């Protein structure tokens, strides 16, 4: 992907199971140079997840240390585990003048907006509630009780989609990935004459 005219921070959020990871993987297939933050989490790794690639898997004490030392751009407790974005790699990426993408949940997206008003917030929505339920169940990575917990959170997240700058419907992975690529490469409105970050 060519360098953008501004170092733009984009947040991709949306309910568990909507397909955030799948769409981001499709974006990276098209543009391997898209930079995506690797979060820290206290969650245990799923089968196939690699430390340092999918997440930095840490113990509670290390997560506490990162909070205490202002090492996180944002963090949240979600369904019994903590997740956070290491601030230094994001700052370093933006300093190169190239875009950075965060894949995080709603509370974290709100914290990013509070700290970086110029950030672009994108909400990935399911085509329907039934499709979301079926995707989460079909992934098979969580027991039924955890799926229920995530779906309860998803209901509140869907209600909050209006807080985001753009809503992308993940009806088709390739189409949604193309839309996200367009958003990542769009110039920042704050650099457009007469533009503002939140029009
Ligand atoms: N457009 C789509 N159509 C059909 N299935 C999809 C689509 N997008 C993703 N999926 C499937 O939905 C399931 C959930 O996708 P994924 O793990 O990417 O969701 P997620 O939003 O990253 O979830 P989480 O927030 O829990 O990490 C996967 O099995 C994936 O293959
Ligand atoms: N606030 C943050 N949320 C994050 C971060 N990294 C991931 N997430 C979100 O957590 C849920 C659950 O993820 P899972 O891998 O257990 O399915 C999901 O919505 C992720 O997008 C983060 O750094 N901060």
Short mmCIF file of C-alpha atoms and ligand atoms in Angstrom, two decimals:
data_model
loop_
_atom_site.label_atom_id
_atom_site.label_comp_id
_atom_site.label_asym_id
_atom_site.label_seq_id
_atom_site.Cartn_x
_atom_site.Cartn_y
_atom_site.Cartn_z
CA UNK A 1 0.00 0.00 0.00
CA UNK A 2 1.39 3.43 -0.89
CA UNK A 3 2.21 5.84 1.92
CA UNK A 4 -0.82 7.93 2.81
CA UNK A 5 -0.74 11.70 2.87
CA UNK A 6 -1.16 11.57 6.65
CA UNK A 7 -0.42 9.04 9.34
CA UNK A 8 -3.94 7.88 9.95
CA UNK A 9 -5.04 5.73 12.85
CA UNK A 10 -8.02 3.50 12.01
CA UNK A 11 -9.95 1.45 14.56
CA UNK A 12 -11.95 -1.57 13.42
CA UNK A 13 -14.53 -2.65 15.96
CA UNK A 14 -17.65 -4.77 15.99
CA UNK A 15 -19.23 -7.68 17.84
CA UNK A 16 -17.39 -10.92 18.50
CA UNK A 17 -17.82 -13.28 15.55
CA UNK A 18 -18.77 -10.60 13.00
CA UNK A 19 -15.58 -11.33 11.08
CA UNK A 20 -13.09 -8.59 12.06
CA UNK A 21 -10.12 -10.94 12.03
CA UNK A 22 -11.26 -12.57 8.79
CA UNK A 23 -11.68 -9.23 7.01
CA UNK A 24 -8.34 -7.92 8.30
CA UNK A 25 -6.64 -11.11 7.04
CA UNK A 26 -8.23 -10.51 3.62
CA UNK A 27 -6.97 -6.91 3.66
CA UNK A 28 -3.45 -8.13 4.44
CA UNK A 29 -3.61 -10.67 1.62
CA UNK A 30 -4.27 -7.82 -0.79
CA UNK A 31 -1.82 -5.44 0.91
CA UNK A 32 0.77 -7.32 3.00
CA UNK A 33 2.28 -4.03 4.09
CA UNK A 34 -0.84 -2.91 5.99
CA UNK A 35 0.31 -2.50 9.59
CA UNK A 36 -1.94 -4.02 12.25
CA UNK A 37 -1.28 -3.61 15.97
CA UNK A 38 -0.68 -6.78 18.01
CA UNK A 39 -2.62 -6.50 21.27
CA UNK A 40 -1.71 -7.82 24.68
CA UNK A 41 -4.24 -10.03 26.40
CA UNK A 42 -4.67 -12.07 29.55
CA UNK A 43 -6.84 -14.54 27.62
CA UNK A 44 -5.42 -18.02 27.13
CA UNK A 45 -4.33 -18.79 23.53
CA UNK A 46 -6.76 -20.65 21.28
CA UNK A 47 -5.53 -23.66 19.33
CA UNK A 48 -3.39 -22.30 16.49
CA UNK A 49 -2.82 -18.85 18.00
CA UNK A 50 0.84 -17.82 18.14
CA UNK A 51 2.30 -15.57 20.83
CA UNK A 52 3.55 -12.33 19.28
CA UNK A 53 1.55 -12.89 16.09
CA UNK A 54 -2.12 -13.08 17.07
CA UNK A 55 -1.59 -11.54 20.52
CA UNK A 56 1.08 -11.02 23.13
CA UNK A 57 -0.29 -13.42 25.74
CA UNK A 58 0.57 -12.12 29.22
CA UNK A 59 -0.20 -12.83 32.86
CA UNK A 60 -2.26 -10.44 34.99
CA UNK A 61 0.85 -9.01 36.67
CA UNK A 62 2.37 -8.01 33.33
CA UNK A 63 -0.92 -6.42 32.22
CA UNK A 64 -1.02 -4.49 35.52
CA UNK A 65 2.56 -3.32 34.89
CA UNK A 66 1.68 -2.11 31.38
CA UNK A 67 -1.24 -0.08 32.77
CA UNK A 68 0.88 1.37 35.58
CA UNK A 69 3.66 2.44 33.19
CA UNK A 70 1.28 4.02 30.63
CA UNK A 71 2.30 1.36 28.16
CA UNK A 72 -1.18 1.01 26.68
CA UNK A 73 -2.98 3.35 24.29
CA UNK A 74 -6.25 1.83 25.51
CA UNK A 75 -7.37 -1.26 27.35
CA UNK A 76 -10.58 -2.97 28.39
CA UNK A 77 -11.95 -5.93 30.26
CA UNK A 78 -14.04 -8.03 27.89
CA UNK A 79 -15.89 -11.24 28.78
CA UNK A 80 -13.60 -11.96 31.72
CA UNK A 81 -10.23 -11.17 30.13
CA UNK A 82 -8.22 -7.99 29.59
CA UNK A 83 -7.06 -6.70 26.22
CA UNK A 84 -4.92 -3.66 25.39
CA UNK A 85 -3.02 -1.89 22.61
CA UNK A 86 0.71 -1.31 23.27
CA UNK A 87 1.20 2.40 22.66
CA UNK A 88 4.86 2.47 21.53
CA UNK A 89 4.50 0.41 18.30
CA UNK A 90 1.44 2.47 17.24
CA UNK A 91 3.30 5.74 17.83
CA UNK A 92 6.33 4.43 15.93
CA UNK A 93 4.18 3.36 12.97
CA UNK A 94 2.33 6.68 12.78
CA UNK A 95 5.69 8.50 12.97
CA UNK A 96 6.68 6.83 9.68
CA UNK A 97 3.72 8.58 8.03
CA UNK A 98 1.94 5.34 7.22
CA UNK A 99 -1.48 4.14 8.45
CA UNK A 100 -2.03 1.97 11.51
CA UNK A 101 -4.99 -0.36 12.09
CA UNK A 102 -6.31 -1.49 15.47
CA UNK A 103 -8.83 -4.35 15.80
CA UNK A 104 -10.44 -3.75 19.20
CA UNK A 105 -13.76 -3.79 21.02
CA UNK A 106 -16.13 -0.90 21.81
CA UNK A 107 -14.73 0.37 25.14
CA UNK A 108 -11.26 0.57 23.61
CA UNK A 109 -12.58 2.34 20.52
CA UNK A 110 -14.14 4.98 22.78
CA UNK A 111 -10.81 5.48 24.59
CA UNK A 112 -8.98 5.91 21.28
CA UNK A 113 -11.52 8.52 20.20
CA UNK A 114 -10.99 10.39 23.48
CA UNK A 115 -7.19 10.34 23.08
CA UNK A 116 -6.93 10.82 19.31
CA UNK A 117 -9.87 12.76 17.86
CA UNK A 118 -8.45 12.40 14.35
CA UNK A 119 -8.70 8.60 14.49
CA UNK A 120 -11.13 7.00 12.06
CA UNK A 121 -13.58 4.63 13.78
CA UNK A 122 -15.03 1.85 11.63
CA UNK A 123 -17.77 -0.50 12.86
CA UNK A 124 -18.04 -3.90 11.22
CA UNK A 125 -21.69 -5.01 11.36
CA UNK A 126 -23.24 -8.41 10.62
CA UNK A 127 -25.87 -8.70 7.85
CA UNK A 128 -28.32 -9.93 10.54
CA UNK A 129 -28.43 -11.04 14.18
CA UNK A 130 -29.02 -14.65 13.12
CA UNK A 131 -25.93 -14.59 10.92
CA UNK A 132 -23.81 -13.27 13.82
CA UNK A 133 -25.03 -16.05 16.13
CA UNK A 134 -24.32 -18.65 13.48
CA UNK A 135 -20.81 -17.30 12.72
CA UNK A 136 -19.82 -17.29 16.39
CA UNK A 137 -21.17 -20.80 16.91
CA UNK A 138 -19.66 -21.99 13.62
CA UNK A 139 -16.18 -20.78 14.63
CA UNK A 140 -16.38 -23.22 17.52
CA UNK A 141 -13.63 -21.56 19.54
CA UNK A 142 -15.68 -20.89 22.68
CA UNK A 143 -17.99 -23.06 24.75
CA UNK A 144 -21.73 -22.23 24.59
CA UNK A 145 -21.67 -20.25 27.86
CA UNK A 146 -18.88 -17.98 26.57
CA UNK A 147 -20.71 -17.54 23.26
CA UNK A 148 -23.80 -16.42 25.22
CA UNK A 149 -21.69 -13.94 27.19
CA UNK A 150 -20.19 -12.53 23.98
CA UNK A 151 -23.61 -12.30 22.32
CA UNK A 152 -24.98 -10.34 25.30
CA UNK A 153 -22.12 -7.84 24.86
CA UNK A 154 -22.78 -7.84 21.09
CA UNK A 155 -26.32 -6.54 21.62
CA UNK A 156 -24.98 -3.45 23.40
CA UNK A 157 -22.22 -3.01 20.81
CA UNK A 158 -24.71 -3.05 17.92
CA UNK A 159 -26.75 -0.32 19.61
CA UNK A 160 -23.56 1.80 19.76
CA UNK A 161 -22.68 1.55 16.06
CA UNK A 162 -23.89 5.14 15.58
CA UNK A 163 -20.84 6.37 17.53
CA UNK A 164 -18.60 5.26 14.64
CA UNK A 165 -17.57 7.29 11.58
CA UNK A 166 -18.36 4.49 9.15
CA UNK A 167 -20.36 1.25 9.31
CA UNK A 168 -19.19 -1.55 6.99
CA UNK A 169 -21.53 -4.54 6.65
CA UNK A 170 -19.63 -7.83 6.48
CA UNK A 171 -21.99 -9.55 4.07
CA UNK A 172 -19.08 -10.76 1.95
CA UNK A 173 -15.44 -10.92 3.09
CA UNK A 174 -13.90 -9.72 -0.19
CA UNK A 175 -16.33 -6.83 -0.53
CA UNK A 176 -15.90 -5.73 3.10
CA UNK A 177 -12.10 -5.99 2.76
CA UNK A 178 -12.17 -3.78 -0.34
CA UNK A 179 -14.24 -1.20 1.54
CA UNK A 180 -11.81 -1.25 4.47
CA UNK A 181 -8.81 -0.84 2.13
CA UNK A 182 -10.52 2.24 0.68
CA UNK A 183 -10.97 3.69 4.15
CA UNK A 184 -7.37 2.97 5.16
CA UNK A 185 -6.00 4.74 2.10
CA UNK A 186 -8.41 7.70 2.12
CA UNK A 187 -6.69 10.97 3.03
CA UNK A 188 -7.44 12.28 6.50
CA UNK A 189 -10.32 14.83 6.42
CA UNK A 190 -8.33 16.99 8.83
CA UNK A 191 -5.84 17.62 5.98
CA UNK A 192 -8.54 18.52 3.42
CA UNK A 193 -9.19 22.24 2.98
CA UNK A 194 -12.23 23.10 5.08
CA UNK A 195 -12.49 19.53 6.31
CA UNK A 196 -12.72 18.22 9.83
CA UNK A 197 -12.14 14.79 11.31
CA UNK A 198 -15.82 14.32 12.18
CA UNK A 199 -18.05 15.57 9.43
N1 LIG B 1 -18.60 -12.51 5.39
C1 LIG B 1 -18.61 -13.68 6.03
N2 LIG B 1 -19.48 -14.65 5.64
C2 LIG B 1 -19.50 -15.86 6.28
N3 LIG B 1 -18.72 -16.19 7.33
C3 LIG B 1 -17.83 -15.26 7.76
C4 LIG B 1 -17.73 -13.98 7.14
N4 LIG B 1 -16.77 -13.27 7.79
C5 LIG B 1 -16.30 -14.07 8.76
N5 LIG B 1 -16.93 -15.27 8.75
C6 LIG B 1 -16.72 -16.40 9.67
O1 LIG B 1 -17.22 -15.97 10.95
C7 LIG B 1 -16.44 -16.55 12.01
C8 LIG B 1 -15.98 -15.41 12.94
O2 LIG B 1 -15.02 -14.62 12.23
P1 LIG B 1 -13.82 -13.91 13.02
O3 LIG B 1 -13.14 -14.88 13.93
O4 LIG B 1 -13.00 -13.24 11.97
O5 LIG B 1 -14.63 -12.85 13.88
P2 LIG B 1 -14.10 -11.69 14.84
O6 LIG B 1 -15.02 -10.54 14.66
O7 LIG B 1 -12.66 -11.46 14.60
O8 LIG B 1 -14.32 -12.34 16.26
P3 LIG B 1 -13.66 -11.97 17.68
O9 LIG B 1 -13.96 -10.56 17.97
O10 LIG B 1 -14.31 -12.92 18.63
O11 LIG B 1 -12.17 -12.23 17.58
C9 LIG B 1 -15.30 -17.31 11.36
O12 LIG B 1 -15.61 -18.69 11.36
C10 LIG B 1 -15.26 -16.75 9.94
O13 LIG B 1 -14.78 -17.71 9.00
N1 LIG B 2 -10.10 -2.88 23.81
C1 LIG B 2 -9.41 -3.84 23.15
N2 LIG B 2 -10.07 -4.86 22.60
C2 LIG B 2 -9.34 -5.78 21.94
C3 LIG B 2 -7.95 -5.69 21.81
N3 LIG B 2 -7.52 -6.77 21.11
C4 LIG B 2 -8.61 -7.48 20.78
N4 LIG B 2 -9.72 -6.89 21.28
C5 LIG B 2 -11.11 -7.30 21.15
O1 LIG B 2 -11.45 -8.20 22.18
C6 LIG B 2 -12.57 -8.98 21.75
C7 LIG B 2 -12.32 -10.43 22.04
O2 LIG B 2 -11.22 -10.90 21.29
P1 LIG B 2 -10.95 -12.47 21.16
O3 LIG B 2 -9.64 -12.58 20.42
O4 LIG B 2 -10.90 -13.03 22.53
O5 LIG B 2 -12.09 -13.04 20.35
C8 LIG B 2 -12.73 -8.71 20.26
O6 LIG B 2 -13.80 -7.78 20.09
C9 LIG B 2 -11.42 -8.06 19.89
O7 LIG B 2 -11.53 -7.18 18.78
C10 LIG B 2 -7.31 -4.58 22.40
O8 LIG B 2 -6.08 -4.40 22.34
N5 LIG B 2 -8.06 -3.69 23.06
#
